[in-house]
XYZ file of C-alpha atoms in Angstrom:
348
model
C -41.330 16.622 -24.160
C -43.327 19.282 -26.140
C -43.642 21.902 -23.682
C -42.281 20.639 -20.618
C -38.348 20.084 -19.640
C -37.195 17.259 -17.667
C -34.244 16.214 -15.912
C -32.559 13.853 -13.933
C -30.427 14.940 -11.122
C -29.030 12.562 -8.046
C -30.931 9.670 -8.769
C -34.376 12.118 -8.975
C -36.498 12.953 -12.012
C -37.533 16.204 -12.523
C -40.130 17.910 -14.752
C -40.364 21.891 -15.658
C -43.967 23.276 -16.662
C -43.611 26.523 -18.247
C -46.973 27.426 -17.617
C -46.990 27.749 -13.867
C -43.326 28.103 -13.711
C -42.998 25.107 -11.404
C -40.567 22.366 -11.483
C -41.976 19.226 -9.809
C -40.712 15.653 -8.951
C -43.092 13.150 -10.041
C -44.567 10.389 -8.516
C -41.911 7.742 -8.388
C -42.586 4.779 -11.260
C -41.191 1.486 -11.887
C -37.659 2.640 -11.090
C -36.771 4.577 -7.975
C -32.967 5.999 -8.932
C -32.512 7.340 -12.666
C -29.368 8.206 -14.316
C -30.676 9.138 -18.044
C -33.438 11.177 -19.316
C -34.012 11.353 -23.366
C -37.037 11.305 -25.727
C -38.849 9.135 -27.779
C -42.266 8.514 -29.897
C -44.176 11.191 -27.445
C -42.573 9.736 -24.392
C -39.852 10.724 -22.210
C -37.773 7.647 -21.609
C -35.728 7.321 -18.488
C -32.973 4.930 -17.593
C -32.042 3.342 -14.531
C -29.411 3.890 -11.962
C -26.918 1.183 -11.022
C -29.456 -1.525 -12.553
C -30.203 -2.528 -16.463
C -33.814 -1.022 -16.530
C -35.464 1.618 -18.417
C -39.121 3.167 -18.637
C -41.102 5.599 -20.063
C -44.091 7.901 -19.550
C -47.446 8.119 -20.731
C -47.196 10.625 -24.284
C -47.719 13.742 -24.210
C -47.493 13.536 -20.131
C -43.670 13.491 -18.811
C -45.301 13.475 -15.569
C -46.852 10.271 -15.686
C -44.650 7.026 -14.915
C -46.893 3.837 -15.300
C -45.671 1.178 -12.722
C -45.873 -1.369 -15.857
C -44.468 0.845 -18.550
C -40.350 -0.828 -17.974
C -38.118 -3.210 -19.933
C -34.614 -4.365 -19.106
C -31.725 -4.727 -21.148
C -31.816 -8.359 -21.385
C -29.183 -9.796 -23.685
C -26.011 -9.487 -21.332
C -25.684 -9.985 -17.685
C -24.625 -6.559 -17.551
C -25.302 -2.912 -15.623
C -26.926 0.417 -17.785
C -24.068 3.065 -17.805
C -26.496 5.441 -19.842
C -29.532 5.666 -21.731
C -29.461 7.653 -25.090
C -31.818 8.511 -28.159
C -30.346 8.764 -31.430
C -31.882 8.574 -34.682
C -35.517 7.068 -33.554
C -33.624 4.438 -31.493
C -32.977 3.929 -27.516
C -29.209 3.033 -27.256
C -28.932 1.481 -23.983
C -24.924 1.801 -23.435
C -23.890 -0.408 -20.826
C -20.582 -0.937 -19.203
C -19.246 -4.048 -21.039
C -22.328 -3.954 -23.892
C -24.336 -2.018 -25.833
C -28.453 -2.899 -26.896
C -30.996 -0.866 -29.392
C -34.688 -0.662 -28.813
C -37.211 0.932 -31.354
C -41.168 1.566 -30.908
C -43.513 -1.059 -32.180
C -46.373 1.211 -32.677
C -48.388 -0.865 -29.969
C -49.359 0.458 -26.046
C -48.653 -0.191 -22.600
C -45.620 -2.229 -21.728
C -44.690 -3.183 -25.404
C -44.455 0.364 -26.862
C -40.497 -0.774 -27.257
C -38.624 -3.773 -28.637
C -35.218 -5.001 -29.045
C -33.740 -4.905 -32.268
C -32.508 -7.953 -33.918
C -28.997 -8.017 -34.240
C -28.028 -4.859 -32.508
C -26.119 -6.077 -29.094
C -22.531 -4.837 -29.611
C -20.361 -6.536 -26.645
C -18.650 -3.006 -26.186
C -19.579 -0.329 -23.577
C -19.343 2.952 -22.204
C -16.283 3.878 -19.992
C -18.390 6.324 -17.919
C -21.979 8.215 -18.286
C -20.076 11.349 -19.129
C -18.003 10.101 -21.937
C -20.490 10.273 -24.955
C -22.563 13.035 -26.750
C -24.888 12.860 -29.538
C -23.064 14.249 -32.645
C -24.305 14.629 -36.492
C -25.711 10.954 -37.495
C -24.878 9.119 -34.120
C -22.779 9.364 -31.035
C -19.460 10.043 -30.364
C -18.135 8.605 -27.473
C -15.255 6.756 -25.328
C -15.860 2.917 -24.774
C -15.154 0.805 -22.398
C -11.612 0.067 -24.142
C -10.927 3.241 -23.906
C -10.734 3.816 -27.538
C -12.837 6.685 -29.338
C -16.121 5.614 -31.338
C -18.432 7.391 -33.886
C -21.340 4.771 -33.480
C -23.750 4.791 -36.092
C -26.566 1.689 -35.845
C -24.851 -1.177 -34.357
C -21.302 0.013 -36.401
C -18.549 1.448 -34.537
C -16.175 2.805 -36.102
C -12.754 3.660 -34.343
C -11.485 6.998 -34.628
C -8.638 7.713 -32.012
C -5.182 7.802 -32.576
C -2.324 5.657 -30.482
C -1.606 9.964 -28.951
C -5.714 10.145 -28.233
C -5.564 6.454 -26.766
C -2.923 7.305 -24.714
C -4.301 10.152 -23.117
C -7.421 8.067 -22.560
C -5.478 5.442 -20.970
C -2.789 7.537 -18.770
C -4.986 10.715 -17.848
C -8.191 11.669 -16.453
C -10.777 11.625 -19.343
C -14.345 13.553 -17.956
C -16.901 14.216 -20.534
C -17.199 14.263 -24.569
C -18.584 17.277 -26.094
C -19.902 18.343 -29.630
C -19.951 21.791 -31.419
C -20.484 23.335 -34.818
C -18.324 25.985 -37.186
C -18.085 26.807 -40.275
C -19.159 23.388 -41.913
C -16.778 21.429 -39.418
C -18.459 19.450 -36.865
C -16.289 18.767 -33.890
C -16.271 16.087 -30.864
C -14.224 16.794 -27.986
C -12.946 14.393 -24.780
C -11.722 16.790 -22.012
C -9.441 15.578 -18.894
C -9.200 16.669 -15.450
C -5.167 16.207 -16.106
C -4.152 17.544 -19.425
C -5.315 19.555 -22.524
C -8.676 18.262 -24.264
C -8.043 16.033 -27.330
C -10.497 17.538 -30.532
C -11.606 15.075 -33.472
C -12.924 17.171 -36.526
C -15.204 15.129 -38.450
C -14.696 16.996 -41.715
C -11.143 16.442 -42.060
C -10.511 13.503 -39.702
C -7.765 14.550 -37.437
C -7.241 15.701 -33.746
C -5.779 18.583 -32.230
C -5.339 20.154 -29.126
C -7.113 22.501 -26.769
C -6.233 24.179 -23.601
C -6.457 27.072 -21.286
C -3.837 29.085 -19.818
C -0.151 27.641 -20.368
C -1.481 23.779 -20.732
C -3.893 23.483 -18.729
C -7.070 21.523 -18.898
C -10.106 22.782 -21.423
C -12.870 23.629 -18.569
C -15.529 22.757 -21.233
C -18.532 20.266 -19.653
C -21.244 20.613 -21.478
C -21.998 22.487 -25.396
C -25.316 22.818 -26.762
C -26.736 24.820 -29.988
C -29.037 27.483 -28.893
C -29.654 31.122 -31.166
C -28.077 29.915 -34.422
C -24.918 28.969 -32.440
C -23.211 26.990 -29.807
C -22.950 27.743 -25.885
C -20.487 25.920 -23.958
C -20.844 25.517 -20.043
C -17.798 25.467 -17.786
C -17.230 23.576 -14.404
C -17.255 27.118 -12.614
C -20.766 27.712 -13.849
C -19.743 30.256 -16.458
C -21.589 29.744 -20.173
C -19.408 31.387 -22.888
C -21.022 31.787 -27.017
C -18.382 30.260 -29.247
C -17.749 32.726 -32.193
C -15.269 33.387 -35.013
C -13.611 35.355 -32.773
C -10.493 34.143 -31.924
C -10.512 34.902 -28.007
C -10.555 33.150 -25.355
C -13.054 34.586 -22.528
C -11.566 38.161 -23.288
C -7.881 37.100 -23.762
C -5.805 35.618 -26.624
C -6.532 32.217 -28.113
C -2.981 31.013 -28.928
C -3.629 28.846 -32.289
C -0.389 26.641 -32.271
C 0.437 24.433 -35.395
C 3.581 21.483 -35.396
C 4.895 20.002 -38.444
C 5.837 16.692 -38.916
C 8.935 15.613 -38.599
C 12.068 16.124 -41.821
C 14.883 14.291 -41.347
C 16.716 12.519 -43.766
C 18.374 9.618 -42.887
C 20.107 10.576 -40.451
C 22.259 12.605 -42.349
C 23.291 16.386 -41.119
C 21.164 18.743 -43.352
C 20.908 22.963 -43.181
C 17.650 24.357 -43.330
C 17.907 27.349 -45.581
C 14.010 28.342 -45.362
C 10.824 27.715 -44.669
C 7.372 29.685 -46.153
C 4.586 29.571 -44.761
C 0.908 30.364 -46.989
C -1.778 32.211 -45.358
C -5.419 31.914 -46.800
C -7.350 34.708 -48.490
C -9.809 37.275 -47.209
C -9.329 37.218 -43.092
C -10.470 39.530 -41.432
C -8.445 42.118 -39.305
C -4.303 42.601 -39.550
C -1.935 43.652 -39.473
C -1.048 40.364 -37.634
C 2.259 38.320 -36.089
C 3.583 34.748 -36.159
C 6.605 33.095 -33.860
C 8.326 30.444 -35.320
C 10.203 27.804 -33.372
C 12.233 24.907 -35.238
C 13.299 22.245 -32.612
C 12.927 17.879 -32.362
C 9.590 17.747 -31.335
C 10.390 18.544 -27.537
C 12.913 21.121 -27.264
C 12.634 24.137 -29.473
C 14.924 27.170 -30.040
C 14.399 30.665 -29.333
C 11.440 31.851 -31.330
C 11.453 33.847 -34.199
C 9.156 36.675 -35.051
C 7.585 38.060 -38.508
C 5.126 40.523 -39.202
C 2.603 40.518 -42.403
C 1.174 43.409 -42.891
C -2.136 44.152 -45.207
C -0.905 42.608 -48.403
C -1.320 39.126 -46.199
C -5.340 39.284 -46.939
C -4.560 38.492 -50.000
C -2.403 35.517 -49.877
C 0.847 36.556 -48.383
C 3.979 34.196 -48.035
C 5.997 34.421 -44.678
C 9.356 33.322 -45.150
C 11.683 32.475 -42.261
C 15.619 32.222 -43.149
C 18.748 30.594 -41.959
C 17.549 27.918 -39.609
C 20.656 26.577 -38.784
C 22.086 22.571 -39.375
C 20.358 19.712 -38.167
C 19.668 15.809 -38.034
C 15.812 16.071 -37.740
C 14.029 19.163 -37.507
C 10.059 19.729 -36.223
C 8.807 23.671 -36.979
C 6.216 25.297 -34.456
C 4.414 27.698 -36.103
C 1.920 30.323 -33.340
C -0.318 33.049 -33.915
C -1.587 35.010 -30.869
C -3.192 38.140 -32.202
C -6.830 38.361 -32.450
C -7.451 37.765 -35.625
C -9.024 35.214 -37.530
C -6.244 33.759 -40.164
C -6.562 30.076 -41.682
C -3.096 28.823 -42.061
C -2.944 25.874 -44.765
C -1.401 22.978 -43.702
C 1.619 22.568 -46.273
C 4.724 24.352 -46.245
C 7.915 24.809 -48.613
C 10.971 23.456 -47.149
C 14.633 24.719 -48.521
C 17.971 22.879 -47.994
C 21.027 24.248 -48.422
């Protein structure tokens, strides 16, 4: 709120003044125990914690609660999960509904209205599970299905793999990050590898630290022209083109669909493999692995040397007979080399 910072921590509201370096607590308002902080038209809006009430301070003055200045989500008998701004509009996300509120341009206690037609009987699984990404929010509702929400529309956009993982695992917080002209939405678990949805092409993958373990990632936010991304051990790492991994290799893993041809036995003379143009760095190493999906076979190594910069085919021979046949297809060298997603497939 201009140039003060505010949080909400344990139930408390907090406000940082840069000019005397002080972070205060501020007389208590209409609501004693917050959960959300965001702002809106001036004001710093606040939402409640365990109830379905939100308020708001004076403008200008985060510091300033008026004991009058509160509204309650009042279309569903229903409990405030979190409290988020997106687009002009307070999106109160509740646990079995959603509301939108707006500013009327008037004072006091009617500075915000509900919106005609904008309760959505869907809600937020948890206050973690949702982050503000390019036009709207991304987050996990209540069915634990994944949302872009934009307005009053949501718009599914897990898979049955993403749904699963929502369902089965430990889901803790959704994330959002920019590169190269792909924005990028992530839902991290306490259990497994984080599930990624990339918003230019509209598919998932996979991240994860060590050998499958969970992505550490809480919290990402642009700062310097970039992204920063805060783990749960406190540590804040810059997200580059770099492909690292706080100082060690970031294994880039890609799996094919699936051939198979009726059932029918089939030999797999060769498979190529196009690399894009210009990377930087080289000369570089992939492992192939051809397997069912579960099980794979001893990989196989191939080096490209320079020449790949400019569009180099790697060509793996004699794969052996098979029913149904998945390739696995990992680069673990620090270099930065796009891998296009089709491949040229030789029976024998």
């Amino acid at each position: 709120n201009g140039k003060y910072v505010t949080a909400v921590s344990g139930g408390k509201y907090y406000v940082w003044d840069p000019d005397t370096l002080s972070l205060t607590e501020p007389a208590a308002g209409p609501i004693e125990s917050l959960a959300s902080v965001d702002f809106l038209a001036g004001r710093t809006v606040l939402g409640e914690l365990g109830g379905s009430r939100f308020c708001w301070s004076d403008i200008g003055d985060p510091s300033t609660l008026n004991g009058l200045n509160f509204a309650t989500a009042e279309q569903r008998d229903d409990r405030l999960v979190r409290l988020m701004v997106v687009n002009g509009v307070i999106m109160l996300l509740g646990e079995r509904s959603t509301e939108m509120w707006a500013p009327t341009g008037q004072g006091g206690a009617a500075v915000f209205a509900l919106l005609g037609g904008s309760v959505v009987d869907r809600g937020l699984k948890s206050f973690n599970l949702a982050c503000k990404a390019e036009g709207g929010l991304f987050v996990v509702g209540n069915d634990g299905i994944a949302y872009i929400i934009a307005g009053n529309q949501w718009a599914a956009v897990s898979t049955p793999a993403v749904n699963t993982a929502i369902k089965d695992g430990d889901p803790t917080t959704c994330i959002y990050w920019e590169d190269r002209g792909h924005k990028f939405a992530a839902i991290t678990f306490d259990d497994r590898p984080a599930w990624v949805y990339d918003f230019a092409t509209t598919e998932w993958w996979e991240r994860a630290e060590g050998n499958g373990d969970p992505w550490r990632a809480t919290a990402a936010a642009r700062m310097g022209g970039g992204f920063v991304v805060g783990l749960d051990n406190g540590n804040i790492f810059r997200l580059t083109n770099t492909p690292q991994d706080n100082g060690g290799p970031l294994w880039r893993r890609a799996t094919s669909y699936t051939v198979y041809q009726g059932g029918n036995w089939f030999t797999l003379a060769a498979v190529e493999f196009l690399f894009g143009q210009g990377f930087q760095g080289g000369p570089f190493n992939i492992m192939l692995e051809i397997g069912k999906g579960e099980t794979f076979s001893p990989p196989r190594h191939l080096a490209l040397g320079s020449t790949g910069d400019f569009g180099n085919r790697a060509k793996f021979s004699a794969l052996g007979r098979h029913q149904a046949a998945v390739a696995r297809l990992t680069i673990t060298d620090p270099f930065d080399v796009p891998i296009y997603s089709d491949a040229e497939v030789r029976f024998a």
